Short mmCIF file of C-alpha atoms and ligand atoms in Angstrom, two decimals:
data_model
loop_
_atom_site.label_atom_id
_atom_site.label_comp_id
_atom_site.label_asym_id
_atom_site.label_seq_id
_atom_site.Cartn_x
_atom_site.Cartn_y
_atom_site.Cartn_z
CA MET A 27 47.73 165.63 149.68
CA VAL A 28 47.44 163.17 146.43
CA LYS A 29 50.94 162.10 145.42
CA SER A 30 51.77 162.43 141.37
CA TYR A 31 53.26 160.48 139.69
CA ARG A 32 55.14 162.33 135.95
CA PRO A 33 56.46 159.15 133.92
CA ARG A 34 58.83 159.91 130.75
CA THR A 35 57.64 156.68 128.84
CA LEU A 36 54.40 154.79 128.42
CA GLU A 37 55.93 152.44 130.26
CA GLU A 38 56.52 153.79 132.48
CA ALA A 39 53.10 155.69 133.06
CA LEU A 40 52.06 151.60 132.34
CA LYS A 41 53.89 150.73 135.31
CA ILE A 42 52.65 153.05 137.94
CA ARG A 43 48.52 152.16 136.47
CA SER A 44 49.39 148.10 137.21
CA GLU A 45 51.05 149.79 140.91
CA THR A 46 48.39 151.94 142.44
CA ARG A 47 44.95 153.44 141.32
CA CYS A 48 45.19 156.75 140.25
CA ILE A 49 43.31 159.08 137.66
CA PRO A 50 44.65 159.93 134.46
CA TYR A 51 45.32 164.05 134.56
CA ALA A 52 46.07 165.22 130.41
CA GLY A 53 45.05 168.02 129.60
CA GLY A 54 43.41 168.93 133.19
CA THR A 55 40.14 170.72 131.69
CA ASP A 56 37.84 168.23 132.65
CA LEU A 57 39.75 166.98 136.17
CA MET A 58 40.41 170.73 137.03
CA VAL A 59 36.90 172.30 136.63
CA ARG A 60 35.86 169.09 138.67
CA TYR A 61 37.63 169.60 141.61
CA ARG A 62 38.35 172.43 142.36
CA ARG A 63 37.75 173.88 145.47
CA GLY A 64 37.91 178.15 144.77
CA ALA A 65 41.03 180.73 145.00
CA GLY A 66 44.09 179.20 146.65
CA LEU A 67 43.18 176.53 147.34
CA ALA A 68 44.84 173.16 145.82
CA ALA A 69 42.94 170.73 143.34
CA GLY A 70 40.74 168.38 145.62
CA PHE A 71 41.53 165.47 143.78
CA ASP A 72 41.02 162.37 146.16
CA GLN A 73 42.85 160.01 144.48
CA PRO A 74 47.11 160.39 143.56
CA VAL A 75 47.57 162.01 139.92
CA LEU A 76 49.39 160.04 136.75
CA PHE A 77 50.07 163.22 134.53
CA ILE A 78 50.57 161.90 130.36
CA GLY A 79 50.08 164.82 128.19
CA GLN A 80 54.18 165.49 128.36
CA LEU A 81 54.81 161.58 127.20
CA ALA A 82 56.07 161.54 123.62
CA GLU A 83 54.28 158.57 122.39
CA LEU A 84 50.31 159.44 123.32
CA THR A 85 50.72 162.86 121.59
CA GLN A 86 52.08 162.38 117.46
CA ILE A 87 49.35 162.67 114.98
CA TYR A 88 50.12 161.50 111.57
CA GLU A 89 48.99 159.98 108.42
CA LYS A 90 50.39 156.50 107.20
CA ASN A 91 48.09 154.35 104.17
CA GLY A 92 45.25 156.18 104.80
CA GLU A 93 44.63 155.65 108.14
CA LEU A 94 44.70 159.08 110.68
CA THR A 95 46.46 158.27 113.73
CA ILE A 96 45.26 160.57 116.44
CA GLY A 97 47.41 159.64 119.96
CA ALA A 98 45.18 160.50 122.48
CA CYS A 99 47.12 163.56 124.06
CA VAL A 100 47.71 165.50 121.19
CA PRO A 101 45.92 168.91 122.28
CA TYR A 102 42.49 169.79 120.20
CA ARG A 103 44.35 173.03 118.51
CA GLU A 104 47.26 170.76 116.46
CA ILE A 105 44.63 168.51 115.31
CA ILE A 106 42.08 170.90 114.31
CA HIS A 107 45.80 172.13 112.15
CA GLN A 108 46.46 168.26 110.64
CA ARG A 109 46.33 168.44 106.96
CA HIS A 110 44.15 165.08 106.78
CA THR A 111 41.77 166.17 109.82
CA PRO A 112 38.07 165.16 108.38
CA GLU A 113 36.30 168.42 108.38
CA ILE A 114 33.35 166.63 110.56
CA LEU A 115 36.18 166.03 113.34
CA ARG A 116 37.74 169.48 112.41
CA GLN A 117 35.06 171.24 113.24
CA ALA A 118 33.38 169.99 116.15
CA CYS A 119 37.59 170.57 117.68
CA GLU A 120 36.80 174.28 116.91
CA LEU A 121 33.83 174.15 118.58
CA ILE A 122 35.37 173.05 121.62
CA GLY A 123 35.96 176.00 124.63
CA ALA A 124 37.91 179.14 123.12
CA PRO A 125 41.72 178.56 121.52
CA ALA A 126 43.02 178.77 124.92
CA VAL A 127 41.23 175.21 126.36
CA GLN A 128 41.55 173.91 123.36
CA ASN A 129 45.86 174.35 123.46
CA LEU A 130 45.06 172.14 126.85
CA GLY A 131 41.93 169.44 125.85
CA THR A 132 42.42 166.30 124.66
CA PRO A 133 40.13 164.24 121.83
CA GLY A 134 41.78 160.62 125.19
CA GLY A 135 39.82 163.19 127.67
CA ASN A 136 37.07 163.63 125.53
CA ILE A 137 36.18 160.36 124.84
CA CYS A 138 37.42 158.71 128.43
CA ASN A 139 35.26 161.40 130.48
CA ALA A 140 32.93 159.98 128.60
CA SER A 141 30.23 162.79 128.60
CA PRO A 142 26.79 162.09 126.89
CA ALA A 143 27.57 165.46 125.56
CA GLY A 144 31.47 164.82 124.52
CA ASP A 145 31.30 166.97 121.20
CA THR A 146 34.16 164.34 119.57
CA LEU A 147 32.00 161.97 120.23
CA PRO A 148 30.20 161.42 117.37
CA PRO A 149 32.56 162.61 114.16
CA LEU A 150 33.67 160.08 115.64
CA SER A 151 32.12 157.34 115.52
CA VAL A 152 31.20 157.98 111.85
CA LEU A 153 34.87 157.79 110.80
CA ASP A 154 34.23 154.37 112.48
CA ALA A 155 37.56 155.72 114.84
CA ASN A 156 39.11 152.86 116.95
CA LEU A 157 40.74 152.38 120.30
CA THR A 158 43.86 151.47 121.07
CA LEU A 159 43.84 150.44 125.19
CA GLN A 160 46.93 149.92 126.30
CA SER A 161 48.41 148.06 129.43
CA LEU A 162 51.35 146.80 130.59
CA SER A 163 50.23 142.87 129.36
CA GLY A 164 49.54 144.35 126.01
CA GLU A 165 47.18 145.91 124.37
CA ARG A 166 43.70 146.13 123.29
CA ASN A 167 41.69 147.87 119.89
CA VAL A 168 38.28 148.64 120.38
CA SER A 169 35.75 150.32 118.28
CA ILE A 170 34.83 153.39 119.40
CA LEU A 171 30.61 152.30 120.03
CA SER A 172 32.03 149.41 122.41
CA PHE A 173 33.76 151.39 124.72
CA PHE A 174 30.72 153.49 126.35
CA THR A 175 28.74 151.63 128.47
CA GLY A 176 26.82 154.44 130.32
CA PRO A 177 26.86 158.63 131.34
CA GLY A 178 30.59 158.40 132.67
CA LYS A 179 31.39 154.90 132.16
CA THR A 180 33.54 153.03 129.88
CA ILE A 181 35.06 149.65 129.36
CA LEU A 182 38.79 150.48 130.25
CA ARG A 183 40.43 148.54 133.47
CA ASP A 184 42.52 150.91 136.08
CA ASP A 185 45.13 149.65 134.99
CA GLU A 186 44.41 151.03 131.09
CA LEU A 187 45.54 154.29 129.49
CA LEU A 188 43.69 154.93 125.67
CA THR A 189 46.89 156.14 124.39
CA ALA A 190 46.15 155.83 120.29
CA ILE A 191 42.48 157.15 118.43
CA HIS A 192 42.73 155.75 114.16
CA PHE A 193 40.65 155.64 111.68
CA ARG A 194 40.51 155.56 108.02
CA LEU A 195 40.13 158.64 105.81
CA PRO A 196 36.26 158.60 104.36
CA HIS A 197 35.99 158.90 101.10
CA PHE A 198 32.12 160.51 101.19
CA THR A 199 30.00 163.36 98.29
CA VAL A 200 28.15 164.62 101.34
CA GLU A 201 29.36 165.29 104.90
CA GLY A 202 27.60 167.56 108.02
CA TYR A 203 28.49 168.19 111.20
CA ARG A 204 26.01 170.69 113.50
CA LYS A 205 26.85 171.30 117.22
CA VAL A 206 22.59 173.52 118.73
CA GLY A 207 23.89 174.03 121.63
CA THR A 208 23.45 178.07 123.72
CA ARG A 209 26.44 179.77 123.03
CA LYS A 210 30.16 179.23 120.27
CA ALA A 211 32.31 179.02 122.58
CA ASN A 212 32.58 177.46 125.76
CA ALA A 213 28.85 176.18 126.11
CA LEU A 214 27.68 171.93 125.90
CA SER A 215 26.07 171.25 123.35
CA LYS A 216 22.36 170.55 123.29
CA VAL A 217 22.33 168.19 120.26
CA SER A 218 25.10 167.28 118.49
CA PHE A 219 25.60 165.66 114.73
CA ALA A 220 27.30 164.31 112.50
CA ALA A 221 26.79 162.33 109.39
CA PHE A 222 28.71 161.47 106.12
CA MET A 223 26.86 159.98 102.67
CA LEU A 224 27.91 158.98 99.60
CA LYS A 225 25.59 159.43 96.86
CA GLU A 226 26.54 157.45 93.24
CA LYS A 227 24.80 156.70 90.47
CA GLU A 228 21.28 158.44 92.02
CA MET A 229 21.67 155.32 94.84
CA LEU A 230 22.70 156.50 98.19
CA ALA A 231 25.72 154.79 98.80
CA ASP A 232 26.60 154.95 102.54
CA ILE A 233 25.60 157.36 104.92
CA ARG A 234 26.35 157.35 108.54
CA ILE A 235 24.29 159.14 110.55
CA ALA A 236 25.08 159.96 115.02
CA LEU A 237 23.99 162.07 116.83
CA GLY A 238 25.17 163.50 120.43
CA ALA A 239 24.58 164.84 124.26
CA VAL A 240 20.40 162.88 122.69
CA ALA A 241 20.52 159.49 124.91
CA PRO A 242 23.50 158.53 127.31
CA THR A 243 26.06 157.67 124.32
CA VAL A 244 26.38 158.72 121.47
CA VAL A 245 24.03 157.48 118.87
CA ARG A 246 24.62 155.86 116.13
CA SER A 247 22.11 151.89 113.99
CA ARG A 248 24.33 150.98 111.24
CA GLU A 249 21.13 148.94 110.62
CA LEU A 250 19.10 152.32 110.41
CA GLU A 251 21.64 153.64 107.38
CA ASN A 252 21.37 149.53 106.12
CA ARG A 253 17.70 150.53 105.51
CA LEU A 254 19.01 153.34 103.48
CA ILE A 255 22.03 151.66 102.26
CA GLY A 256 21.70 151.16 98.57
CA GLN A 257 17.87 153.40 98.52
CA PRO A 258 17.44 155.57 94.83
CA LEU A 259 18.20 159.03 95.94
CA THR A 260 14.06 160.03 94.17
CA ASP A 261 12.65 157.20 97.70
CA LEU A 262 14.74 158.79 100.18
CA ALA A 263 11.67 161.29 101.04
CA LYS A 264 9.36 158.80 100.85
CA LEU A 265 11.19 156.82 103.52
CA LEU A 266 12.38 159.25 106.17
CA PRO A 267 8.93 159.39 107.65
CA GLU A 268 9.73 155.64 109.07
CA ILE A 269 13.51 155.88 109.88
CA LEU A 270 12.50 159.36 111.50
CA GLU A 271 10.63 157.95 114.09
CA SER A 272 12.81 154.61 114.27
CA TYR A 273 15.68 157.42 115.37
CA GLY A 274 13.49 158.65 117.42
CA LYS A 275 12.92 155.78 119.82
CA LEU A 276 16.65 156.24 120.38
CA ILE A 277 17.09 159.65 121.78
CA LEU A 278 16.85 159.14 125.32
CA PRO A 279 16.32 161.66 128.04
CA ILE A 280 19.73 162.38 129.98
CA THR A 281 19.61 162.94 133.34
CA ASP A 282 20.85 166.90 133.34
CA GLN A 283 18.13 170.00 132.45
CA ARG A 284 19.99 171.82 130.03
CA SER A 285 17.04 170.77 127.57
CA ASP A 286 14.17 168.54 127.54
CA ALA A 287 14.32 165.22 125.55
CA ASN A 288 11.49 166.42 124.04
CA TYR A 289 12.96 169.76 122.35
CA ARG A 290 16.79 167.12 121.89
CA LYS A 291 14.75 164.89 120.37
CA THR A 292 12.73 167.26 117.67
CA ILE A 293 16.03 169.08 116.95
CA ALA A 294 18.09 165.54 116.27
CA LEU A 295 15.67 164.31 114.24
CA ARG A 296 15.22 167.48 111.89
CA LEU A 297 18.65 167.80 111.33
CA ILE A 298 19.32 163.88 110.49
CA GLU A 299 16.11 165.16 107.60
CA ASN A 300 17.51 168.52 106.49
CA PHE A 301 20.92 166.10 106.06
CA VAL A 302 19.09 163.68 103.63
CA LEU A 303 17.54 165.48 102.19
CA LYS A 304 20.26 167.60 101.29
CA GLU A 305 21.84 168.30 97.28
CA GLU A 306 24.56 168.04 96.67
CA SER A 307 26.83 169.96 98.28
CA MET B 19 52.82 166.08 149.18
CA SER B 20 55.18 168.41 147.87
CA GLN B 21 57.51 168.05 145.51
CA ILE B 22 60.01 170.07 143.86
CA ILE B 23 58.86 171.78 140.83
CA GLN B 24 61.34 173.58 138.06
CA PHE B 25 60.00 175.12 135.07
CA THR B 26 61.14 178.75 133.53
CA LEU B 27 58.84 181.96 133.92
CA ASN B 28 59.66 184.61 131.87
CA GLY B 29 62.77 183.07 131.01
CA THR B 30 64.08 182.88 134.24
CA PRO B 31 64.14 179.07 135.34
CA VAL B 32 62.16 178.37 138.61
CA SER B 33 62.64 175.24 141.67
CA LEU B 34 59.78 175.36 144.04
CA GLU B 35 58.88 172.95 146.36
CA SER B 36 54.92 172.88 146.41
CA ASP B 37 51.60 170.98 146.59
CA PRO B 38 51.90 169.81 142.73
CA MET B 39 47.60 170.48 142.83
CA ARG B 40 47.44 173.70 142.91
CA ARG B 41 46.53 176.05 139.95
CA LEU B 42 49.19 178.00 138.03
CA LEU B 43 47.26 180.72 138.71
CA ASP B 44 47.86 180.26 142.62
CA VAL B 45 50.99 179.93 142.44
CA LEU B 46 51.68 183.27 139.96
CA ARG B 47 50.13 185.61 141.63
CA ASP B 48 50.74 184.24 145.62
CA ASP B 49 54.15 183.03 144.75
CA PHE B 50 55.33 185.49 142.05
CA SER B 51 53.92 188.31 142.51
CA GLU B 52 52.21 187.96 138.95
CA THR B 53 48.99 190.27 140.35
CA GLY B 54 48.77 190.60 136.42
CA VAL B 55 46.98 187.41 135.51
CA LYS B 56 43.49 187.66 136.99
CA GLU B 57 40.89 185.08 138.56
CA GLY B 58 37.74 185.33 137.24
CA CYS B 59 35.90 182.43 137.06
CA GLY B 60 38.43 180.13 137.87
CA GLU B 61 36.82 177.18 135.42
CA GLY B 62 38.22 178.03 132.23
CA GLU B 63 35.50 180.23 130.76
CA CYS B 64 36.13 184.09 131.56
CA GLY B 65 39.99 184.01 130.11
CA ALA B 66 41.87 187.19 133.12
CA CYS B 67 44.82 183.86 133.83
CA SER B 68 45.82 183.46 130.07
CA VAL B 69 49.40 182.82 130.01
CA PHE B 70 51.03 181.28 127.39
CA LEU B 71 52.51 177.94 128.23
CA ASN B 72 55.27 176.78 125.77
CA GLY B 73 53.90 179.94 123.35
CA LYS B 74 50.14 178.42 123.03
CA LEU B 75 47.83 180.94 124.75
CA VAL B 76 46.55 178.71 128.01
CA ASN B 77 43.81 179.55 130.82
CA SER B 78 45.94 179.56 134.30
CA CYS B 79 42.60 178.12 136.79
CA LEU B 80 43.17 175.60 134.33
CA VAL B 81 47.27 174.43 134.80
CA ALA B 82 48.05 172.24 137.50
CA LEU B 83 51.76 173.02 138.82
CA GLY B 84 52.95 168.76 137.96
CA SER B 85 52.00 169.42 134.62
CA ILE B 86 54.46 171.96 133.55
CA GLU B 87 57.84 170.33 134.95
CA GLY B 88 59.96 171.41 132.02
CA MET B 89 57.92 174.11 130.65
CA ASN B 90 57.66 177.73 129.61
CA VAL B 91 55.91 179.82 130.72
CA GLU B 92 55.07 183.87 129.93
CA THR B 93 53.03 185.84 131.80
CA ILE B 94 51.43 189.55 130.20
CA VAL B 95 54.60 190.61 132.65
CA HIS B 96 56.56 189.84 129.39
CA PHE B 97 55.10 191.29 126.97
CA LYS B 98 54.93 194.71 128.35
CA ASN B 99 58.70 195.30 127.04
CA THR B 100 58.05 194.25 123.28
CA PRO B 101 57.09 196.60 120.53
CA ALA B 102 54.24 194.13 119.34
CA TYR B 103 52.53 194.77 123.14
CA ARG B 104 52.79 199.41 122.85
CA VAL B 105 50.92 198.51 119.12
CA ILE B 106 48.32 196.50 121.29
CA GLU B 107 48.09 198.96 124.31
CA GLN B 108 48.37 202.08 122.25
CA ALA B 109 45.78 199.71 120.02
CA PHE B 110 43.59 199.61 122.97
CA SER B 111 42.64 203.11 124.06
CA ASP B 112 42.87 204.43 121.37
CA ALA B 113 39.41 202.41 120.34
CA GLY B 114 37.56 202.47 123.97
CA ALA B 115 38.47 199.40 124.60
CA VAL B 116 39.09 199.20 128.66
CA GLN B 117 37.23 200.60 130.22
CA CYS B 118 37.76 199.13 134.33
CA GLY B 119 40.64 197.22 132.58
CA PHE B 120 40.33 193.55 134.84
CA CYS B 121 40.06 191.91 131.52
CA THR B 122 42.43 193.36 129.24
CA PRO B 123 45.54 191.39 130.54
CA GLY B 124 43.08 187.92 129.39
CA MET B 125 42.37 190.11 125.31
CA VAL B 126 45.64 191.65 125.74
CA LEU B 127 47.25 188.14 124.93
CA ALA B 128 44.96 186.41 122.67
CA ALA B 129 45.21 189.16 120.48
CA TYR B 130 48.24 188.36 120.14
CA ALA B 131 48.28 184.94 119.68
CA LEU B 132 46.00 185.74 116.93
CA LEU B 133 48.54 188.49 114.66
CA LYS B 134 51.19 186.36 115.47
CA ASN B 135 49.72 183.41 113.36
CA ASN B 136 47.37 186.01 111.50
CA PRO B 137 49.09 189.18 111.21
CA HIS B 138 46.10 190.16 108.99
CA PRO B 139 43.19 189.23 110.77
CA GLY B 140 39.14 189.11 109.72
CA GLU B 141 36.80 190.76 111.48
CA ASN B 142 35.49 186.62 111.88
CA ASP B 143 39.10 185.85 113.31
CA ILE B 144 39.34 188.44 115.80
CA ARG B 145 35.83 186.90 117.55
CA GLU B 146 36.89 184.12 116.89
CA ALA B 147 39.95 184.01 118.57
CA ILE B 148 38.48 186.14 121.44
CA SER B 149 35.72 184.37 122.67
CA GLY B 150 36.78 182.23 125.33
CA ASN B 151 37.20 186.11 127.23
CA LEU B 152 34.46 188.11 128.86
CA CYS B 153 34.09 191.77 129.24
CA ARG B 154 31.38 192.97 131.28
CA CYS B 155 31.98 196.43 129.95
CA THR B 156 33.06 197.64 126.47
CA GLY B 157 30.39 195.03 124.19
CA TYR B 158 33.00 193.53 122.07
CA ASN B 159 33.15 195.83 119.75
CA MET B 160 35.83 198.23 121.29
CA ILE B 161 37.98 195.50 121.52
CA VAL B 162 37.59 193.91 118.03
CA ASP B 163 37.29 197.26 116.72
CA GLY B 164 41.26 197.31 118.44
CA ILE B 165 42.58 194.54 117.88
CA ARG B 166 42.05 195.41 113.50
CA LEU B 167 43.59 199.04 114.19
CA ALA B 168 46.57 197.01 116.58
CA ALA B 169 46.89 194.29 113.25
CA LYS B 170 46.71 197.22 110.80
CA ARG B 171 50.08 199.60 112.94
CA GLY B 172 51.98 196.14 113.91
CA GLU B 173 52.61 195.29 110.44
CA GLY B 174 56.28 192.84 110.68
CA LYS B 175 56.35 193.55 114.51
CA TRP B 176 55.01 189.72 115.40
C1 FAD C 12 35.54 176.22 128.99
C2 FAD C 12 35.21 175.11 128.85
C3 FAD C 12 34.85 174.98 127.54
C4 FAD C 12 34.85 173.00 127.24
N1 FAD C 12 33.46 173.06 126.34
C5 FAD C 12 33.29 171.67 125.59
C6 FAD C 12 32.66 171.05 124.89
O1 FAD C 12 31.85 172.87 124.39
N2 FAD C 12 32.94 170.36 123.86
C7 FAD C 12 33.18 169.38 124.92
O2 FAD C 12 33.26 167.81 124.23
N3 FAD C 12 34.48 169.67 126.12
C8 FAD C 12 34.56 171.06 126.60
N4 FAD C 12 35.47 170.98 127.52
C9 FAD C 12 35.73 170.06 128.45
C10 FAD C 12 36.64 169.64 128.02
O3 FAD C 12 37.78 170.36 127.75
C11 FAD C 12 36.95 168.09 127.12
O4 FAD C 12 35.95 167.86 127.19
C12 FAD C 12 38.54 168.24 126.50
O5 FAD C 12 38.87 167.13 125.69
C13 FAD C 12 39.04 166.88 128.09
O6 FAD C 12 40.50 166.56 127.95
P1 FAD C 12 41.50 167.30 128.53
O7 FAD C 12 42.36 165.98 128.24
O8 FAD C 12 40.95 168.53 129.38
O9 FAD C 12 41.25 165.85 130.17
P2 FAD C 12 41.56 165.46 131.48
O10 FAD C 12 41.08 166.50 132.75
O11 FAD C 12 42.90 165.54 131.32
O12 FAD C 12 41.20 164.11 131.72
C14 FAD C 12 39.53 164.04 131.80
C15 FAD C 12 38.83 161.97 132.25
O13 FAD C 12 39.54 161.35 130.93
C16 FAD C 12 40.35 160.88 132.26
N5 FAD C 12 41.49 160.44 131.19
C17 FAD C 12 42.58 161.36 129.88
N6 FAD C 12 43.15 160.88 128.90
C18 FAD C 12 43.75 159.20 129.54
C19 FAD C 12 43.41 158.41 128.23
N7 FAD C 12 44.36 159.20 127.94
N8 FAD C 12 43.63 157.07 128.94
C20 FAD C 12 42.51 156.92 130.74
N9 FAD C 12 42.05 157.62 130.62
C21 FAD C 12 41.80 158.68 130.52
C22 FAD C 12 40.25 162.05 133.40
O14 FAD C 12 41.70 160.81 134.03
C23 FAD C 12 39.46 162.25 133.44
O15 FAD C 12 38.82 161.35 134.51
C24 FAD C 12 35.12 171.95 127.87
C25 FAD C 12 35.79 172.51 129.25
C26 FAD C 12 36.65 173.97 129.44
C27 FAD C 12 36.45 173.68 130.52
S1 FES C 13 39.75 182.55 135.66
FE1 FES C 13 40.46 180.81 134.10
S2 FES C 13 39.18 181.49 133.27
FE2 FES C 13 38.37 182.57 134.04
S1 FES C 14 36.61 196.71 130.29
FE1 FES C 14 35.82 195.91 131.61
S2 FES C 14 36.08 193.66 132.20
FE2 FES C 14 36.53 194.11 129.48
#
């Protein structure tokens, strides 16, 4: 039986984190399935457990000066109900499991789990979200795109916790979120897609595109976006084939068998194409 | 390492010394004989183990005992005595929404969670509310009808 800790404050939690190798437990929706041993048996955690879902410091969500801050342990359901939550993030959260899972699951868990199919990652990537990582010795803020180093791998240190996610609220004219899975609820994505676009005076003033579940980590390319930014809307159709080909090269097989890389690629490219060419919505 | 964990179960404060990594589902069934809380899949997919935790619907198979210190757990037993429950039960029965009954406690709680916040749900709201509950017998339409009927009859009871 492993030891478990239930600190009352973030500071206590960080102290335990600095002294003991332990597994942070937020909503438990990934962990309880991963360590499941079956009916009547306690979950088989192999390291001490640090419960963090109860910490007040990690469960606040608020807007201030045009920036939304989401505590790492705010359950999906609360993000869905926050009126400042951008539509693409709200839609992503609504499609994660069913309501009972959304009452437990947290974005902090989704991010730290670092699954290529994590459904909050594409919307948070196009929102240019920053993550606050805290330890006893201080805090650092990193862009979500620099947080992942591979499937299940991140730059989070053993003595750190992810404490908050924040981003400026966006002002775009077109936004899109799509999740292609096997069943509406409870299905991990085969491909997920989040994007924003700003059209001004017949020009593409800005665009951001992110793809989930098509490579070991979320795909977002500023370089390809820059090739579209500043172009007249009437030229987009002509430019797209080349851009799509470049996106195709960023789509790499992931090891699971849920569906093959070609299928993911076809869907992903079609989602980009439909989005870029879509009329003002 | 056993720990003493305290929480409120159906309105009564309880305390037990146990492994904090046990699933709330097992604690409710084995230590408190709450047999209305069922195990289907054990991985958050079927909703048979649903309970209310601090008033929110959750899957008790995904909840570690140690995470609920000081919280409020309500099971189907707690609702059996409320007018809202009787409305839902009767509506389910009239709509033919109960066959083997295995999914029923979870479905009733999901319906209750929906109607509490949205007393006049549309068909999509109903389907989304029960999207985490599997039923092998009815094909869902009768359950949707049951919830619609409960909404109609339950005015003011949520
Ligand atoms: C039925 C079901 C359906 C699901 N459907 C989807 C889906 O459609 N899309 C999807 O993306 N996911 C899905 N999931 C997976 C899961 O719900 C999400 O990944 C969720 O966001 C995990 O959050 P959590 O708080 O429950 O994580 P936990 O299980 O508590 O933790 C997950 C991991 O993150 C670490 N961790 C958590 N919080 C922190 C923190 N603040 N700092 C450092 N480390 C931390 C933990 O140590 C662990 O390694 C589903 C799960 C279930 C059971
Ligand atoms: S037993 Fe918990 S959801 Fe199936
Ligand atoms: S009535 Fe049998 S599983 Fe639903």
